[in-house]
Amino acid sequence: ELVSLAKKSDLPVRKVETWFRRRRAQDHPRLMKKFCEASWRFTFYFTSFFSELALLYDKPWFWDHTVCWLKFPQQPLPPVLGWFYLLELSFYCSLVATLPFDVKRKDFKEQIIHHIATITLIFVSYCANMIRFGMVVMLVHDASDYILEFAKILHYLKWKRVCEAVFSVFAVVFIISRLVILPLIVYYYFVTKVSLFPISCLISAFLMILQLLHIFWSYVIIQMIFNVILRGQKRQDARSDTEESDRSEEEDLEKNK
């Protein structure tokens, strides 16, 4: 087909190949779109994390998990926590609504599972008056998200050394918060302090789904640190699209020509 098109257009075959690669690259997200998406998410996660810290810092049940479940489910709901809970729910609903328009990543399916599980957990825990537990879980998750988005921004700005340092910090915070604090402290107290009933079983199931995703992403993060930072290989984000690889192929064709 390439030879036939080259004859019809009176062009070399390599020029026809280059045209198709450039045309395909037009459908891939540009750097500015990636930068804007990362900046918006960094702004939200950063604001969310430190707002949660400010809201929970003076709460005695935040520091003592045994107090967190006292008199459950007859626990008063402060209006500010209720509004913040709904804000988080609306944010993750917006992420699902904008998935067709966002930058496509290699873990697109995992992201869909993550968003659905998160929305379900927020909605069910709100209905069951598990606001205290839900706020702690959201705080643990948001602790690393804004660092990742900041590392992406630095990557798009091509500040390599600073990006690698920030990404290393993200990896440490992610692994400690999601593979240590969440299962061994937060989830442990949830299982031991709350009696089994349909809602708690549903929440446990979706928390296990999130934990499996955390293990998968931790493996990807460790692999990236080992290959990119320690061994000095060319950076290839496991969650990135194929735009950069297409451009490199295009440049090689131009050089070989």
mmCIF file of C-alpha atoms in Angstrom:
data_model
loop_
_atom_site.group_PDB
_atom_site.id
_atom_site.type_symbol
_atom_site.label_atom_id
_atom_site.label_comp_id
_atom_site.label_asym_id
_atom_site.label_seq_id
_atom_site.Cartn_x
_atom_site.Cartn_y
_atom_site.Cartn_z
ATOM 1 C CA GLU A 1 0.000 0.000 0.000
ATOM 2 C CA LEU A 2 2.870 2.365 0.748
ATOM 3 C CA VAL A 3 4.468 1.674 -2.640
ATOM 4 C CA SER A 4 1.156 2.220 -4.382
ATOM 5 C CA LEU A 5 0.575 5.525 -2.583
ATOM 6 C CA ALA A 6 4.145 6.598 -3.321
ATOM 7 C CA LYS A 7 3.632 5.991 -7.038
ATOM 8 C CA LYS A 8 0.312 7.853 -7.075
ATOM 9 C CA SER A 9 1.712 10.843 -5.202
ATOM 10 C CA ASP A 10 5.091 10.737 -6.993
ATOM 11 C CA LEU A 11 6.935 10.718 -3.645
ATOM 12 C CA PRO A 12 9.562 8.432 -2.111
ATOM 13 C CA VAL A 13 8.208 5.644 0.117
ATOM 14 C CA ARG A 14 9.983 7.086 3.162
ATOM 15 C CA LYS A 15 8.255 10.422 2.722
ATOM 16 C CA VAL A 16 4.890 8.645 2.645
ATOM 17 C CA GLU A 17 5.837 6.790 5.857
ATOM 18 C CA THR A 18 6.878 10.073 7.473
ATOM 19 C CA TRP A 19 3.573 11.688 6.489
ATOM 20 C CA PHE A 20 1.576 8.875 8.117
ATOM 21 C CA ARG A 21 3.634 9.119 11.318
ATOM 22 C CA ARG A 22 3.137 12.865 11.486
ATOM 23 C CA ARG A 23 -0.570 12.478 10.844
ATOM 24 C CA ARG A 24 -0.856 9.884 13.625
ATOM 25 C CA ALA A 25 1.092 12.162 15.961
ATOM 26 C CA GLN A 26 -1.558 14.873 15.490
ATOM 27 C CA ASP A 27 -4.048 12.689 17.367
ATOM 28 C CA HIS A 28 -1.718 12.323 20.362
ATOM 29 C CA PRO A 29 -1.848 14.786 23.243
ATOM 30 C CA ARG A 30 0.578 17.692 23.031
ATOM 31 C CA LEU A 31 2.978 18.628 25.774
ATOM 32 C CA MET A 32 0.891 21.649 26.765
ATOM 33 C CA LYS A 33 -2.176 19.480 27.332
ATOM 34 C CA LYS A 34 -0.173 17.122 29.559
ATOM 35 C CA PHE A 35 1.286 20.064 31.455
ATOM 36 C CA CYS A 36 -2.132 21.648 32.050
ATOM 37 C CA GLU A 37 -3.644 18.346 33.187
ATOM 38 C CA ALA A 38 -0.785 17.706 35.632
ATOM 39 C CA SER A 39 -0.947 21.293 36.922
ATOM 40 C CA TRP A 40 -4.683 21.093 37.576
ATOM 41 C CA ARG A 41 -4.391 17.786 39.432
ATOM 42 C CA PHE A 42 -1.395 19.028 41.416
ATOM 43 C CA THR A 43 -3.399 22.078 42.506
ATOM 44 C CA PHE A 44 -6.325 19.958 43.667
ATOM 45 C CA TYR A 45 -4.321 17.225 45.432
ATOM 46 C CA PHE A 46 -2.038 19.772 47.127
ATOM 47 C CA THR A 47 -5.004 21.827 48.359
ATOM 48 C CA SER A 48 -6.920 18.707 49.368
ATOM 49 C CA PHE A 49 -4.070 17.147 51.355
ATOM 50 C CA PHE A 50 -3.196 20.223 53.406
ATOM 51 C CA SER A 51 -6.880 21.077 53.907
ATOM 52 C CA GLU A 52 -7.401 17.585 55.329
ATOM 53 C CA LEU A 53 -4.434 18.073 57.643
ATOM 54 C CA ALA A 54 -5.860 21.387 58.856
ATOM 55 C CA LEU A 55 -9.302 19.835 59.419
ATOM 56 C CA LEU A 56 -8.089 16.708 61.219
ATOM 57 C CA TYR A 57 -5.099 17.987 63.159
ATOM 58 C CA ASP A 58 -7.075 18.984 66.264
ATOM 59 C CA LYS A 59 -9.396 15.971 66.205
ATOM 60 C CA PRO A 60 -8.595 13.435 68.979
ATOM 61 C CA TRP A 61 -9.945 10.537 66.909
ATOM 62 C CA PHE A 62 -7.399 11.317 64.177
ATOM 63 C CA TRP A 63 -4.498 10.446 66.473
ATOM 64 C CA ASP A 64 -6.168 7.584 68.344
ATOM 65 C CA HIS A 65 -7.900 5.022 66.130
ATOM 66 C CA THR A 66 -9.661 3.463 69.100
ATOM 67 C CA VAL A 67 -11.471 6.791 69.649
ATOM 68 C CA CYS A 68 -12.311 6.953 65.937
ATOM 69 C CA TRP A 69 -14.894 4.154 66.275
ATOM 70 C CA LEU A 70 -16.372 5.075 69.673
ATOM 71 C CA LYS A 71 -20.189 5.282 69.612
ATOM 72 C CA PHE A 72 -20.265 4.323 65.948
ATOM 73 C CA PRO A 73 -22.586 4.827 64.054
ATOM 74 C CA GLN A 74 -24.096 7.513 66.350
ATOM 75 C CA GLN A 75 -21.293 9.975 65.632
ATOM 76 C CA PRO A 76 -21.972 13.664 64.934
ATOM 77 C CA LEU A 77 -21.060 14.881 61.451
ATOM 78 C CA PRO A 78 -19.387 18.325 61.411
ATOM 79 C CA PRO A 79 -20.729 20.264 58.414
ATOM 80 C CA VAL A 80 -17.226 21.140 57.195
ATOM 81 C CA LEU A 81 -16.282 17.444 56.955
ATOM 82 C CA GLY A 82 -19.519 16.679 55.151
ATOM 83 C CA TRP A 83 -18.906 19.395 52.565
ATOM 84 C CA PHE A 84 -15.306 18.296 52.100
ATOM 85 C CA TYR A 85 -16.472 14.716 51.596
ATOM 86 C CA LEU A 86 -18.877 15.821 48.862
ATOM 87 C CA LEU A 87 -16.084 17.856 47.255
ATOM 88 C CA GLU A 88 -13.882 14.761 47.014
ATOM 89 C CA LEU A 89 -16.785 12.761 45.608
ATOM 90 C CA SER A 90 -17.475 15.382 42.937
ATOM 91 C CA PHE A 91 -13.771 15.499 41.984
ATOM 92 C CA TYR A 92 -13.540 11.770 41.351
ATOM 93 C CA CYS A 93 -16.843 11.835 39.472
ATOM 94 C CA SER A 94 -15.359 14.559 37.253
ATOM 95 C CA LEU A 95 -12.296 12.368 36.620
ATOM 96 C CA VAL A 96 -14.566 9.603 35.344
ATOM 97 C CA ALA A 97 -16.550 12.058 33.194
ATOM 98 C CA THR A 98 -13.372 13.476 31.593
ATOM 99 C CA LEU A 99 -11.616 10.119 31.012
ATOM 100 C CA PRO A 100 -12.442 10.108 27.247
ATOM 101 C CA PHE A 101 -10.805 13.547 26.891
ATOM 102 C CA ASP A 102 -7.789 13.108 29.173
ATOM 103 C CA VAL A 103 -4.359 11.882 28.140
ATOM 104 C CA LYS A 104 -4.530 8.133 27.524
ATOM 105 C CA ARG A 105 -2.104 6.218 29.731
ATOM 106 C CA LYS A 106 -0.947 2.617 29.581
ATOM 107 C CA ASP A 107 -2.770 1.904 32.848
ATOM 108 C CA PHE A 108 -6.057 3.276 31.533
ATOM 109 C CA LYS A 109 -8.030 0.210 32.675
ATOM 110 C CA GLU A 110 -6.480 0.329 36.127
ATOM 111 C CA GLN A 111 -7.410 4.002 36.400
ATOM 112 C CA ILE A 112 -11.048 3.215 35.596
ATOM 113 C CA ILE A 113 -11.105 0.497 38.284
ATOM 114 C CA HIS A 114 -9.471 2.900 40.756
ATOM 115 C CA HIS A 115 -11.969 5.709 40.115
ATOM 116 C CA ILE A 116 -14.997 3.409 40.351
ATOM 117 C CA ALA A 117 -13.715 1.849 43.580
ATOM 118 C CA THR A 118 -12.948 5.276 45.066
ATOM 119 C CA ILE A 119 -16.374 6.705 44.190
ATOM 120 C CA THR A 120 -18.075 3.628 45.648
ATOM 121 C CA LEU A 121 -16.076 3.869 48.876
ATOM 122 C CA ILE A 122 -16.776 7.596 49.301
ATOM 123 C CA PHE A 123 -20.501 7.197 48.618
ATOM 124 C CA VAL A 124 -21.014 4.083 50.785
ATOM 125 C CA SER A 125 -18.948 5.386 53.722
ATOM 126 C CA TYR A 126 -20.880 8.668 53.607
ATOM 127 C CA CYS A 127 -24.201 6.821 53.741
ATOM 128 C CA ALA A 128 -22.936 4.625 56.607
ATOM 129 C CA ASN A 129 -21.638 7.645 58.553
ATOM 130 C CA MET A 130 -18.022 6.430 58.331
ATOM 131 C CA ILE A 131 -16.823 9.964 57.676
ATOM 132 C CA ARG A 132 -13.959 9.749 60.172
ATOM 133 C CA PHE A 133 -12.582 6.588 58.639
ATOM 134 C CA GLY A 134 -13.095 7.949 55.123
ATOM 135 C CA MET A 135 -11.228 11.183 55.886
ATOM 136 C CA VAL A 136 -8.228 9.240 57.182
ATOM 137 C CA VAL A 137 -8.199 7.021 54.072
ATOM 138 C CA MET A 138 -8.382 10.052 51.766
ATOM 139 C CA LEU A 139 -5.567 11.762 53.671
ATOM 140 C CA VAL A 140 -3.315 8.717 53.272
ATOM 141 C CA HIS A 141 -4.025 8.636 49.518
ATOM 142 C CA ASP A 142 -3.572 12.360 48.941
ATOM 143 C CA ALA A 143 -0.208 12.349 50.739
ATOM 144 C CA SER A 144 1.590 11.118 47.616
ATOM 145 C CA ASP A 145 -0.672 12.177 44.738
ATOM 146 C CA TYR A 146 0.370 15.828 44.645
ATOM 147 C CA ILE A 147 4.076 14.843 44.682
ATOM 148 C CA LEU A 148 3.551 12.666 41.604
ATOM 149 C CA GLU A 149 1.817 15.473 39.721
ATOM 150 C CA PHE A 150 4.630 17.860 40.696
ATOM 151 C CA ALA A 151 7.178 15.376 39.327
ATOM 152 C CA LYS A 152 5.216 15.236 36.052
ATOM 153 C CA ILE A 153 5.285 19.033 35.792
ATOM 154 C CA LEU A 154 9.068 19.025 36.261
ATOM 155 C CA HIS A 155 9.375 16.274 33.649
ATOM 156 C CA TYR A 156 7.425 18.312 31.107
ATOM 157 C CA LEU A 157 9.624 21.325 31.912
ATOM 158 C CA LYS A 158 12.646 19.054 31.259
ATOM 159 C CA TRP A 159 14.188 19.699 34.693
ATOM 160 C CA LYS A 160 15.618 16.196 34.810
ATOM 161 C CA ARG A 161 17.642 16.222 38.042
ATOM 162 C CA VAL A 162 14.957 17.934 40.111
ATOM 163 C CA CYS A 163 12.313 15.661 38.586
ATOM 164 C CA GLU A 164 14.258 12.531 39.553
ATOM 165 C CA ALA A 165 14.711 13.813 43.121
ATOM 166 C CA VAL A 166 11.001 14.635 43.490
ATOM 167 C CA PHE A 167 10.010 11.298 41.950
ATOM 168 C CA SER A 168 12.236 9.484 44.456
ATOM 169 C CA VAL A 169 10.490 11.320 47.294
ATOM 170 C CA PHE A 170 7.147 10.358 45.769
ATOM 171 C CA ALA A 171 8.170 6.695 45.610
ATOM 172 C CA VAL A 172 9.112 6.661 49.308
ATOM 173 C CA VAL A 173 5.915 8.451 50.392
ATOM 174 C CA PHE A 174 3.742 6.261 48.131
ATOM 175 C CA ILE A 175 5.157 2.969 49.401
ATOM 176 C CA ILE A 176 5.074 4.006 53.078
ATOM 177 C CA SER A 177 1.564 5.460 52.938
ATOM 178 C CA ARG A 178 -0.107 2.819 50.763
ATOM 179 C CA LEU A 179 1.773 -0.369 51.547
ATOM 180 C CA VAL A 180 2.476 0.251 55.236
ATOM 181 C CA ILE A 181 0.189 2.838 56.864
ATOM 182 C CA LEU A 182 -2.998 2.032 54.941
ATOM 183 C CA PRO A 183 -3.094 -1.785 55.339
ATOM 184 C CA LEU A 184 -1.255 -2.205 58.658
ATOM 185 C CA ILE A 185 -2.779 0.699 60.600
ATOM 186 C CA VAL A 186 -5.907 2.159 58.972
ATOM 187 C CA TYR A 187 -7.337 -1.026 57.488
ATOM 188 C CA TYR A 188 -6.302 -3.134 60.504
ATOM 189 C CA TYR A 189 -8.263 -0.948 62.919
ATOM 190 C CA PHE A 190 -11.242 -0.960 60.556
ATOM 191 C CA VAL A 191 -11.338 -4.775 60.492
ATOM 192 C CA THR A 192 -10.815 -5.190 64.254
ATOM 193 C CA LYS A 193 -13.092 -2.390 65.519
ATOM 194 C CA VAL A 194 -16.081 -2.593 63.170
ATOM 195 C CA SER A 195 -18.406 -5.561 63.362
ATOM 196 C CA LEU A 196 -19.230 -7.413 60.166
ATOM 197 C CA PHE A 197 -22.361 -6.295 58.339
ATOM 198 C CA PRO A 198 -23.108 -5.849 54.609
ATOM 199 C CA ILE A 199 -21.762 -2.278 54.351
ATOM 200 C CA SER A 200 -18.484 -3.055 56.134
ATOM 201 C CA CYS A 201 -17.968 -6.138 53.954
ATOM 202 C CA LEU A 202 -18.538 -4.046 50.829
ATOM 203 C CA ILE A 203 -16.040 -1.418 52.001
ATOM 204 C CA SER A 204 -13.489 -4.129 52.831
ATOM 205 C CA ALA A 205 -13.852 -5.613 49.354
ATOM 206 C CA PHE A 206 -13.249 -2.297 47.587
ATOM 207 C CA LEU A 207 -10.347 -1.474 49.900
ATOM 208 C CA MET A 208 -8.768 -4.754 48.863
ATOM 209 C CA ILE A 209 -9.207 -3.785 45.214
ATOM 210 C CA LEU A 210 -7.425 -0.495 45.884
ATOM 211 C CA GLN A 211 -4.664 -2.329 47.742
ATOM 212 C CA LEU A 212 -4.059 -4.629 44.772
ATOM 213 C CA LEU A 213 -3.760 -1.550 42.550
ATOM 214 C CA HIS A 214 -1.296 -0.033 45.036
ATOM 215 C CA ILE A 215 0.868 -3.157 44.836
ATOM 216 C CA PHE A 216 0.784 -3.033 41.028
ATOM 217 C CA TRP A 217 1.742 0.652 40.914
ATOM 218 C CA SER A 218 4.456 0.151 43.542
ATOM 219 C CA TYR A 219 6.042 -2.476 41.308
ATOM 220 C CA VAL A 220 5.931 -0.065 38.354
ATOM 221 C CA ILE A 221 7.428 2.761 40.458
ATOM 222 C CA ILE A 222 10.283 0.605 41.768
ATOM 223 C CA GLN A 223 10.981 -0.637 38.251
ATOM 224 C CA MET A 224 11.133 2.953 36.951
ATOM 225 C CA ILE A 225 13.524 4.041 39.705
ATOM 226 C CA PHE A 226 15.811 1.081 39.067
ATOM 227 C CA ASN A 227 15.855 1.445 35.264
ATOM 228 C CA VAL A 228 15.755 5.224 34.842
ATOM 229 C CA ILE A 229 17.482 6.745 37.870
ATOM 230 C CA LEU A 230 19.909 4.062 39.048
ATOM 231 C CA ARG A 231 20.838 2.559 35.674
ATOM 232 C CA GLY A 232 20.500 5.814 33.728
ATOM 233 C CA GLN A 233 18.294 4.472 30.942
ATOM 234 C CA LYS A 234 16.131 6.780 28.860
ATOM 235 C CA ARG A 235 13.030 7.825 30.800
ATOM 236 C CA GLN A 236 9.914 6.035 29.618
ATOM 237 C CA ASP A 237 6.943 6.632 31.879
ATOM 238 C CA ALA A 238 4.992 3.411 32.271
ATOM 239 C CA ARG A 239 1.815 5.485 32.259
ATOM 240 C CA SER A 240 2.741 7.678 29.275
ATOM 241 C CA ASP A 241 1.257 7.532 25.802
ATOM 242 C CA THR A 242 3.206 6.672 22.654
ATOM 243 C CA GLU A 243 3.661 10.186 21.345
ATOM 244 C CA GLU A 244 7.326 10.481 22.266
ATOM 245 C CA SER A 245 8.223 7.110 20.726
ATOM 246 C CA ASP A 246 6.506 8.087 17.469
ATOM 247 C CA ARG A 247 8.481 11.321 17.362
ATOM 248 C CA SER A 248 11.777 9.493 17.894
ATOM 249 C CA GLU A 249 10.939 7.127 15.028
ATOM 250 C CA GLU A 250 10.132 10.109 12.867
ATOM 251 C CA GLU A 251 13.473 11.757 13.668
ATOM 252 C CA ASP A 252 15.357 8.537 12.849
ATOM 253 C CA LEU A 253 13.649 8.349 9.480
ATOM 254 C CA GLU A 254 14.609 11.939 8.711
ATOM 255 C CA LYS A 255 18.253 11.216 9.638
ATOM 256 C CA ASN A 256 18.408 8.014 7.616
ATOM 257 C CA LYS A 257 16.891 9.775 4.632
#
